Short mmCIF file of C-alpha atoms and ligand atoms in Angstrom, two decimals:
data_model
loop_
_atom_site.label_atom_id
_atom_site.label_comp_id
_atom_site.label_asym_id
_atom_site.label_seq_id
_atom_site.Cartn_x
_atom_site.Cartn_y
_atom_site.Cartn_z
CA UNK A 8 120.16 32.48 -229.18
CA UNK A 9 116.77 30.69 -228.80
CA UNK A 10 114.68 31.35 -225.70
CA UNK A 11 114.11 27.64 -225.19
CA UNK A 12 115.90 24.50 -226.40
CA UNK A 13 113.98 21.22 -226.45
CA UNK A 14 115.99 18.01 -226.43
CA UNK A 15 113.99 15.39 -228.33
CA UNK A 16 111.62 15.79 -231.25
CA UNK A 17 109.00 13.12 -230.66
CA UNK A 18 105.35 13.97 -230.12
CA UNK A 19 106.13 15.53 -226.73
CA UNK A 20 108.96 17.82 -227.89
CA UNK A 21 107.17 18.88 -231.07
CA UNK A 22 103.87 19.55 -229.27
CA UNK A 23 105.60 21.74 -226.66
CA UNK A 24 107.53 23.53 -229.43
CA UNK A 25 104.35 24.25 -231.37
CA UNK A 26 102.51 25.49 -228.29
CA UNK A 27 105.40 27.82 -227.35
CA UNK A 28 105.84 29.08 -230.91
CA UNK A 29 102.19 30.12 -231.08
CA UNK A 30 103.03 32.44 -228.13
CA UNK A 31 105.89 34.04 -230.05
CA UNK A 32 108.64 32.24 -228.11
CA UNK A 33 111.79 31.40 -230.10
CA UNK A 34 112.34 27.67 -229.90
CA UNK A 35 114.92 25.21 -231.18
CA UNK A 36 114.33 21.46 -231.17
CA UNK A 37 117.28 19.06 -231.29
CA UNK A 38 116.91 15.39 -232.12
CA UNK A 39 119.60 12.78 -232.32
CA UNK A 40 117.93 11.23 -235.37
CA UNK A 41 115.17 12.29 -237.73
CA UNK A 42 112.14 13.85 -236.03
CA UNK A 43 109.29 11.73 -234.79
CA UNK A 44 110.63 8.32 -235.75
CA UNK A 45 110.81 6.66 -232.35
CA UNK A 46 108.02 5.73 -229.94
CA UNK A 47 105.72 8.46 -231.24
CA UNK A 48 105.79 6.96 -234.73
CA UNK A 49 105.51 3.37 -233.46
CA UNK A 50 102.43 3.93 -231.28
CA UNK A 51 98.87 2.90 -232.07
CA UNK A 52 97.27 6.33 -231.66
CA UNK A 53 94.52 5.38 -229.19
CA UNK A 54 92.98 8.31 -227.31
CA UNK A 55 91.14 6.91 -224.29
CA UNK A 56 88.08 8.93 -223.17
CA UNK A 57 88.09 10.92 -219.95
CA UNK A 58 85.93 13.55 -218.22
CA UNK A 59 87.54 16.30 -216.11
CA UNK A 60 84.37 16.61 -214.02
CA UNK A 61 84.66 13.02 -212.75
CA UNK A 62 88.43 12.45 -212.80
CA UNK A 63 89.98 12.11 -209.34
CA UNK A 64 93.44 10.54 -209.52
CA UNK A 65 96.37 12.35 -211.22
CA UNK A 66 96.32 9.74 -214.01
CA UNK A 67 92.61 10.10 -214.80
CA UNK A 68 92.79 13.89 -214.40
CA UNK A 69 95.64 14.22 -216.86
CA UNK A 70 93.94 11.90 -219.36
CA UNK A 71 90.61 13.69 -218.99
CA UNK A 72 92.07 17.18 -219.42
CA UNK A 73 93.95 16.03 -222.52
CA UNK A 74 90.97 14.18 -223.95
CA UNK A 75 88.78 17.28 -224.00
CA UNK A 76 91.57 19.26 -225.70
CA UNK A 77 91.96 16.83 -228.60
CA UNK A 78 89.28 17.99 -231.07
CA UNK A 79 90.51 21.59 -230.98
CA UNK A 80 94.17 20.55 -230.93
CA UNK A 81 93.70 18.39 -234.08
CA UNK A 82 91.74 21.19 -235.79
CA UNK A 83 94.46 23.76 -234.95
CA UNK A 84 97.20 21.52 -236.30
CA UNK A 85 95.20 20.86 -239.43
CA UNK A 86 94.65 24.57 -239.95
CA UNK A 87 98.28 25.53 -239.36
CA UNK A 88 99.87 22.69 -241.33
CA UNK A 89 97.31 21.78 -243.99
CA UNK A 90 97.78 18.14 -242.89
CA UNK A 91 94.90 16.03 -241.64
CA UNK A 92 95.93 14.11 -238.49
CA UNK A 93 93.26 11.42 -238.82
CA UNK A 94 91.86 12.26 -235.39
CA UNK A 95 88.44 10.63 -235.23
CA UNK A 96 85.92 9.43 -232.66
CA UNK A 97 85.73 5.77 -233.68
CA UNK A 98 84.35 4.28 -230.45
CA UNK A 99 85.77 1.28 -228.63
CA UNK A 100 84.88 -2.00 -227.00
CA UNK A 101 86.64 -3.42 -223.92
CA UNK A 102 86.56 -7.17 -223.48
CA UNK A 103 87.74 -9.31 -220.59
CA UNK A 104 90.87 -11.45 -221.17
CA UNK A 105 89.42 -14.08 -218.80
CA UNK A 106 85.94 -13.61 -220.26
CA UNK A 107 84.88 -12.87 -216.69
CA UNK A 108 81.60 -11.02 -216.15
CA UNK A 109 82.68 -9.45 -212.85
CA UNK A 110 85.95 -8.19 -214.34
CA UNK A 111 84.19 -6.48 -217.24
CA UNK A 112 81.53 -5.03 -214.93
CA UNK A 113 84.35 -3.49 -212.87
CA UNK A 114 85.78 -1.85 -216.02
CA UNK A 115 82.35 -0.33 -216.78
CA UNK A 116 82.02 0.94 -213.20
CA UNK A 117 85.50 2.47 -213.29
CA UNK A 118 84.77 4.49 -216.44
CA UNK A 119 81.27 5.44 -215.23
CA UNK A 120 82.65 6.69 -211.90
CA UNK A 121 84.94 9.00 -213.92
CA UNK A 122 81.91 10.38 -215.76
CA UNK A 123 82.88 8.66 -219.03
CA UNK A 124 80.10 7.20 -221.20
CA UNK A 125 80.52 3.43 -220.74
CA UNK A 126 77.78 0.91 -221.35
CA UNK A 127 77.91 -2.68 -220.10
CA UNK A 128 76.56 -4.79 -222.96
CA UNK A 129 75.72 -8.48 -223.25
CA UNK A 130 76.32 -11.11 -225.92
CA UNK A 131 73.42 -10.06 -228.17
CA UNK A 132 74.23 -6.32 -228.20
CA UNK A 133 77.90 -7.11 -228.76
CA UNK A 134 76.99 -9.21 -231.84
CA UNK A 135 74.89 -6.34 -233.18
CA UNK A 136 77.75 -3.87 -232.79
CA UNK A 137 80.54 -6.24 -233.85
CA UNK A 138 79.18 -9.09 -236.01
CA UNK A 139 82.68 -10.35 -236.96
CA UNK A 140 83.80 -10.86 -233.37
CA UNK A 141 84.47 -14.39 -232.06
CA UNK A 142 81.09 -15.47 -230.57
CA UNK A 143 82.88 -16.87 -227.50
CA UNK A 144 83.24 -13.31 -226.19
CA UNK A 145 80.23 -12.41 -224.07
CA UNK A 146 79.93 -9.30 -221.92
CA UNK A 147 81.76 -6.15 -222.93
CA UNK A 148 81.97 -2.42 -222.26
CA UNK A 149 81.01 -0.09 -225.09
CA UNK A 150 82.92 3.22 -224.99
CA UNK A 151 81.35 5.37 -227.72
CA UNK A 152 83.75 8.29 -227.15
CA UNK A 153 86.99 6.37 -227.73
CA UNK A 154 89.10 8.25 -230.32
CA UNK A 155 92.17 7.58 -232.42
CA UNK A 156 94.76 9.62 -234.28
CA UNK A 157 97.05 8.54 -237.16
CA UNK A 158 100.26 9.25 -235.26
CA UNK A 159 102.62 9.34 -238.28
CA UNK A 160 100.30 11.98 -239.77
CA UNK A 161 100.10 13.81 -236.45
CA UNK A 162 103.90 14.04 -236.43
CA UNK A 163 103.98 15.34 -240.01
CA UNK A 164 101.39 17.95 -239.07
CA UNK A 165 103.34 18.97 -235.96
CA UNK A 166 106.57 19.30 -237.94
CA UNK A 167 104.91 21.40 -240.63
CA UNK A 168 103.11 23.58 -238.06
CA UNK A 169 106.36 24.10 -236.11
CA UNK A 170 108.24 25.01 -239.29
CA UNK A 171 105.49 27.45 -240.32
CA UNK A 172 105.73 29.11 -236.89
CA UNK A 173 109.49 29.54 -237.21
CA UNK A 174 110.65 26.77 -234.85
CA UNK A 175 114.28 25.91 -235.60
CA UNK A 176 114.36 22.17 -236.25
CA UNK A 177 117.72 20.42 -235.98
CA UNK A 178 117.63 16.70 -236.78
CA UNK A 179 120.84 14.65 -236.44
CA UNK A 180 121.87 16.70 -233.38
CA UNK A 181 122.39 14.42 -230.38
CA UNK A 182 122.90 16.21 -227.09
CA UNK A 183 126.09 14.81 -225.57
CA UNK A 184 126.65 17.14 -222.65
CA UNK A 185 125.49 20.11 -220.58
CA UNK A 186 127.37 23.12 -219.34
CA UNK A 187 126.09 24.57 -216.10
CA UNK A 188 126.70 26.96 -213.26
CA UNK A 189 125.51 26.16 -209.76
CA UNK A 190 121.73 26.31 -210.31
CA UNK A 191 121.49 26.94 -214.05
CA UNK A 192 122.25 25.17 -217.31
CA UNK A 193 124.01 27.59 -219.62
CA UNK A 194 124.27 25.48 -222.78
CA UNK A 195 124.05 22.02 -224.31
CA UNK A 196 126.65 20.36 -226.48
CA UNK A 197 126.16 18.37 -229.67
CA UNK A 198 129.09 16.97 -231.68
CA UNK A 199 128.83 20.02 -233.98
CA UNK A 200 128.14 22.97 -231.67
CA UNK A 201 127.45 24.39 -228.23
CA UNK A 202 123.97 25.88 -227.94
CA UNK A 203 123.04 28.46 -225.30
CA UNK A 204 119.46 29.29 -224.33
CA UNK A 205 117.40 30.72 -221.49
CA UNK A 206 115.64 27.44 -220.63
CA UNK A 207 116.04 23.77 -221.57
CA UNK A 208 113.55 20.91 -221.68
CA UNK A 209 114.50 17.24 -221.77
CA UNK A 210 111.80 15.40 -223.73
CA UNK A 211 113.95 12.59 -225.05
CA UNK A 212 111.47 9.74 -224.54
CA UNK A 213 113.06 6.48 -223.42
CA UNK A 214 116.50 8.17 -223.50
CA UNK A 215 115.52 10.89 -221.02
CA UNK A 216 117.20 9.24 -218.03
CA UNK A 217 120.60 9.16 -219.75
CA UNK A 218 120.20 12.69 -221.15
CA UNK A 219 119.27 14.04 -217.69
CA UNK A 220 122.16 12.12 -216.12
CA UNK A 221 124.52 14.22 -218.27
CA UNK A 222 123.13 17.25 -216.44
CA UNK A 223 123.65 15.57 -213.06
CA UNK A 224 119.97 14.68 -212.52
CA UNK A 225 118.60 11.28 -211.65
CA UNK A 226 115.05 10.80 -212.88
CA UNK A 227 114.03 7.27 -213.72
CA UNK A 228 112.77 6.56 -217.23
CA UNK A 229 113.30 3.13 -218.77
CA UNK A 230 112.62 1.77 -222.26
CA UNK A 231 109.67 -0.63 -222.51
CA UNK A 232 109.47 -2.30 -225.91
CA UNK A 233 106.13 -2.60 -227.66
CA UNK A 234 105.69 -4.65 -230.84
CA UNK A 235 102.90 -4.12 -233.36
CA UNK A 236 101.67 -6.14 -236.34
CA UNK A 237 99.96 -4.44 -239.28
CA UNK A 238 97.38 -6.31 -241.36
CA UNK A 239 95.19 -5.20 -244.21
CA UNK A 240 91.58 -6.39 -244.27
CA UNK A 241 89.09 -4.99 -246.77
CA UNK A 242 86.28 -4.50 -246.05
CA UNK A 243 87.22 -3.72 -242.45
CA UNK A 244 85.74 -6.27 -240.03
CA UNK A 245 85.45 -3.59 -237.32
CA UNK A 246 85.55 0.18 -237.12
CA UNK A 247 85.97 0.35 -233.36
CA UNK A 248 89.05 -0.07 -231.20
CA UNK A 249 88.85 -3.49 -229.54
CA UNK A 250 90.78 -3.87 -226.28
CA UNK A 251 91.42 -7.03 -224.28
CA UNK A 252 93.65 -6.20 -221.31
CA UNK A 253 96.90 -4.83 -222.74
CA UNK A 254 96.20 -6.22 -226.24
CA UNK A 255 94.17 -4.39 -228.86
CA UNK A 256 93.10 -4.03 -232.47
CA UNK A 257 93.01 -0.52 -233.92
CA UNK A 258 91.31 -0.27 -237.33
CA UNK A 259 92.29 2.54 -239.71
CA UNK A 260 89.71 3.86 -242.18
CA UNK A 261 91.75 2.72 -245.20
CA UNK A 262 91.60 -0.98 -244.30
CA UNK A 263 94.72 -1.29 -242.14
CA UNK A 264 94.50 -2.93 -238.74
CA UNK A 265 97.12 -2.57 -236.04
CA UNK A 266 97.41 -5.43 -233.58
CA UNK A 267 99.35 -4.58 -230.46
CA UNK A 268 101.13 -4.70 -228.23
CA UNK A 269 103.77 -6.31 -226.08
CA UNK A 270 105.35 -4.83 -222.94
CA UNK A 271 108.97 -5.98 -222.75
CA UNK A 272 111.85 -4.85 -220.57
CA UNK A 273 114.75 -5.57 -222.94
CA UNK A 274 116.72 -2.33 -222.82
CA UNK A 275 117.18 -0.39 -226.05
CA UNK A 276 116.71 -3.47 -228.28
CA UNK A 277 114.14 -2.57 -230.94
CA UNK A 278 113.86 -5.72 -233.07
CA UNK A 279 110.65 -7.69 -233.64
CA UNK A 280 110.69 -11.26 -232.36
CA UNK A 281 109.08 -14.24 -234.08
CA UNK A 282 107.37 -15.26 -230.85
CA UNK A 283 105.70 -11.89 -230.24
CA UNK A 284 104.63 -11.42 -233.85
CA UNK A 285 103.07 -14.92 -233.88
CA UNK A 286 101.36 -14.26 -230.56
CA UNK A 287 99.89 -10.93 -231.74
CA UNK A 288 98.56 -12.52 -234.94
CA UNK A 289 97.08 -15.37 -232.87
CA UNK A 290 95.44 -12.85 -230.53
CA UNK A 291 93.99 -10.84 -233.46
CA UNK A 292 92.56 -13.85 -235.27
CA UNK A 293 91.15 -15.28 -232.08
CA UNK A 294 89.27 -12.03 -231.55
CA UNK A 295 88.17 -11.70 -235.20
CA UNK A 296 88.46 -15.15 -236.86
CA UNK A 297 88.26 -13.72 -240.43
CA UNK A 298 91.66 -12.05 -239.84
CA UNK A 299 93.32 -15.45 -240.43
CA UNK A 300 93.12 -14.66 -244.15
CA UNK A 301 93.99 -10.94 -243.88
CA UNK A 302 97.07 -9.70 -245.71
CA UNK A 303 100.16 -9.44 -243.50
CA UNK A 304 101.64 -5.99 -244.17
CA UNK A 305 104.51 -5.59 -241.72
CA UNK A 306 105.52 -5.30 -238.11
CA UNK A 307 107.54 -2.85 -236.04
CA UNK A 308 108.45 -2.04 -232.50
CA UNK A 309 109.03 1.07 -230.42
CA UNK A 310 110.51 1.97 -227.05
CA UNK A 311 107.98 3.50 -224.70
CA UNK A 312 109.38 5.84 -222.08
CA UNK A 313 108.40 3.93 -218.92
CA UNK A 314 108.29 5.64 -215.53
CA UNK A 315 108.17 4.05 -212.06
CA UNK A 316 104.42 4.65 -211.61
CA UNK A 317 103.29 5.02 -215.22
CA UNK A 318 102.87 8.80 -214.88
CA UNK A 319 105.06 11.29 -216.72
CA UNK A 320 107.52 13.61 -215.02
CA UNK A 321 106.35 17.11 -215.93
CA UNK A 322 108.24 19.94 -214.35
CA UNK A 323 111.45 21.56 -213.27
CA UNK A 324 114.15 19.09 -212.33
CA UNK A 325 115.64 19.28 -208.81
CA UNK A 326 118.50 21.76 -208.26
CA UNK A 327 118.04 23.52 -211.59
CA UNK A 328 116.31 26.83 -212.13
CA UNK A 329 116.03 26.50 -215.90
CA UNK A 330 116.08 22.77 -216.70
CA UNK A 331 112.77 20.97 -217.14
CA UNK A 332 111.66 17.46 -218.04
CA UNK A 333 108.59 16.20 -219.88
CA UNK A 334 109.29 12.50 -219.98
CA UNK A 335 108.04 9.06 -219.03
CA UNK A 336 104.62 9.10 -220.73
CA UNK A 337 104.78 5.30 -221.09
CA UNK A 338 101.67 4.02 -222.93
CA UNK A 339 99.95 7.40 -223.16
CA UNK A 340 102.27 9.98 -224.74
CA UNK A 341 100.16 10.52 -227.85
CA UNK A 342 96.99 10.84 -225.80
CA UNK A 343 98.68 13.19 -223.30
CA UNK A 344 100.51 15.37 -225.82
CA UNK A 345 98.05 18.34 -225.84
CA UNK A 346 97.91 18.66 -222.04
CA UNK A 347 101.68 18.19 -221.76
CA UNK A 348 102.23 21.01 -224.24
CA UNK A 349 99.85 23.29 -222.33
CA UNK A 350 101.31 22.56 -218.89
CA UNK A 351 104.90 22.95 -220.05
CA UNK A 352 104.07 26.22 -221.79
CA UNK A 353 102.50 27.55 -218.58
CA UNK A 354 105.45 26.42 -216.52
CA UNK A 355 108.13 27.73 -218.88
CA UNK A 356 106.44 31.09 -219.37
CA UNK A 357 105.64 31.56 -215.69
CA UNK A 358 101.89 31.48 -216.28
CA UNK A 359 99.46 30.20 -213.65
CA UNK A 360 99.04 26.49 -214.36
CA UNK A 361 95.55 25.17 -215.08
CA UNK A 362 95.96 22.69 -212.26
CA UNK A 363 98.48 21.98 -209.53
CA UNK A 364 101.71 20.67 -210.98
CA UNK A 365 102.78 19.01 -207.74
CA UNK A 366 99.89 16.61 -208.26
CA UNK A 367 101.61 15.40 -211.41
CA UNK A 368 105.31 15.57 -210.73
CA UNK A 369 106.82 12.27 -209.68
CA UNK A 370 108.74 12.04 -206.48
CA UNK A 371 111.42 9.48 -207.12
C1 FAD B 187 103.81 -0.11 -229.62
C2 FAD B 187 103.40 1.17 -228.96
C3 FAD B 187 102.06 1.52 -228.92
C4 FAD B 187 101.67 2.72 -228.33
N1 FAD B 187 100.36 3.11 -228.38
C5 FAD B 187 99.98 4.29 -227.86
C6 FAD B 187 98.64 4.73 -227.95
O1 FAD B 187 97.81 4.05 -228.53
N2 FAD B 187 98.29 5.92 -227.38
C7 FAD B 187 99.21 6.70 -226.73
O2 FAD B 187 98.85 7.75 -226.23
N3 FAD B 187 100.51 6.31 -226.63
C8 FAD B 187 100.90 5.14 -227.18
N4 FAD B 187 102.21 4.72 -227.08
C9 FAD B 187 103.12 5.51 -226.26
C10 FAD B 187 103.62 6.74 -226.98
O3 FAD B 187 104.04 6.38 -228.27
C11 FAD B 187 104.76 7.37 -226.17
O4 FAD B 187 104.34 7.60 -224.83
C12 FAD B 187 105.17 8.71 -226.80
O5 FAD B 187 105.44 8.54 -228.15
C13 FAD B 187 106.38 9.30 -226.10
O6 FAD B 187 106.75 10.44 -226.83
P1 FAD B 187 108.16 11.11 -226.60
O7 FAD B 187 108.20 12.29 -227.50
O8 FAD B 187 108.38 11.29 -225.15
O9 FAD B 187 109.21 9.98 -227.07
P2 FAD B 187 109.80 9.60 -228.50
O10 FAD B 187 108.76 9.59 -229.55
O11 FAD B 187 110.57 8.33 -228.33
O12 FAD B 187 110.76 10.81 -228.84
C14 FAD B 187 111.95 11.04 -228.13
C15 FAD B 187 112.93 11.67 -229.10
O13 FAD B 187 114.10 12.05 -228.38
C16 FAD B 187 115.21 11.86 -229.22
N5 FAD B 187 116.44 11.78 -228.42
C17 FAD B 187 116.82 10.79 -227.58
N6 FAD B 187 118.01 11.06 -227.05
C18 FAD B 187 118.43 12.26 -227.56
C19 FAD B 187 119.59 13.05 -227.40
N7 FAD B 187 120.62 12.70 -226.61
N8 FAD B 187 119.67 14.22 -228.10
C20 FAD B 187 118.66 14.62 -228.94
N9 FAD B 187 117.55 13.86 -229.12
C21 FAD B 187 117.42 12.72 -228.43
C22 FAD B 187 114.87 10.56 -229.97
O14 FAD B 187 115.61 10.43 -231.16
C23 FAD B 187 113.38 10.70 -230.19
O15 FAD B 187 113.07 11.24 -231.47
C24 FAD B 187 102.64 3.56 -227.72
C25 FAD B 187 103.98 3.21 -227.79
C26 FAD B 187 104.37 2.04 -228.42
C27 FAD B 187 105.83 1.70 -228.51
#
């Protein structure tokens, strides 16, 4: 019998499993499909900079704590799996959708007040940094510490590292029910077996609400579709992440460029739509006009686990001594995966948490 069963093998479940396994805990991860093929695979891999010394709100604190963990986390995974995650400090530029000077100045102030390196730059400096950018864009914020990770590679590294540490990985094992006493879950059911364990964690991404409902818990997590277009452009017209409101371009070192992303409340419908794909391509080639002749590679979509306030639920669920949730990471699950793994490990093993969990647990 495993000590801990994790329900969901996306970046969150696999990161927690790896973290626990390095402490000698016996872990089993169940996924209804193959591992790491949902939102975690579909994401763009942006790691927004943060600074724990300046972070004040729960959102900025969580981001900052995770941000500083990333270099070591990526190095550890690389060492344990032999797989390079593609984590790199590529830098980023934030631009204003309305091309408004005051709006972009406010973005710079926000990052600076968090203690993040953020430089307000004008038209000339922007041209020097990004010569291929549409000259209609003027003021911008330069974020030299912006990072990215190749999330499909991160997932491969996590899977290999988990396997090497003896984590029992069970793909094709949907959880379809819980068995419980008054305050404790005793086992979970899949179509093939009933699995007992000491503790259980629901980390089922956009499906977490329905999985938790089977255990009698109501925690709100809803799917929010995001579509992405992949182009190839060699030589790369930019090496930095370019962000304009909720839209962005993420360049990969091998000449691929991701253009994302939509935010759509359409339930569990994962298809790409002609309208969104056209709009993303239009956005990308408006930002970098030379992309009009880039090669169209493909497009995809994923279901982000949305929560009522954009923050994840990290903690024990009400009325259960041994059932936990790590769900609802919305647009930031890749970025927040190292800190989520650390906090859940501390919680599950009864260690003193690095910072107060009640700051981070949603009250719904
Ligand atoms: C287009 C897009 C762009 C994004 N860009 C970024 C970004 O740049 N940076 C960033 O930090 N985040 C980004 N995100 C968000 C990030 O991808 C998510 O927050 C993160 O992947 C959530 O991870 P997860 O493990 O909770 O969910 P998932 O990866 O969805 O994993 C959940 C797993 O649970 C399994 N599951 C569900 N139900 C059951 C069941 N009953 N039994 C067993 N298993 C079950 C699923 O099969 C799935 O494998 C993006 C997301 C999208 C869609």
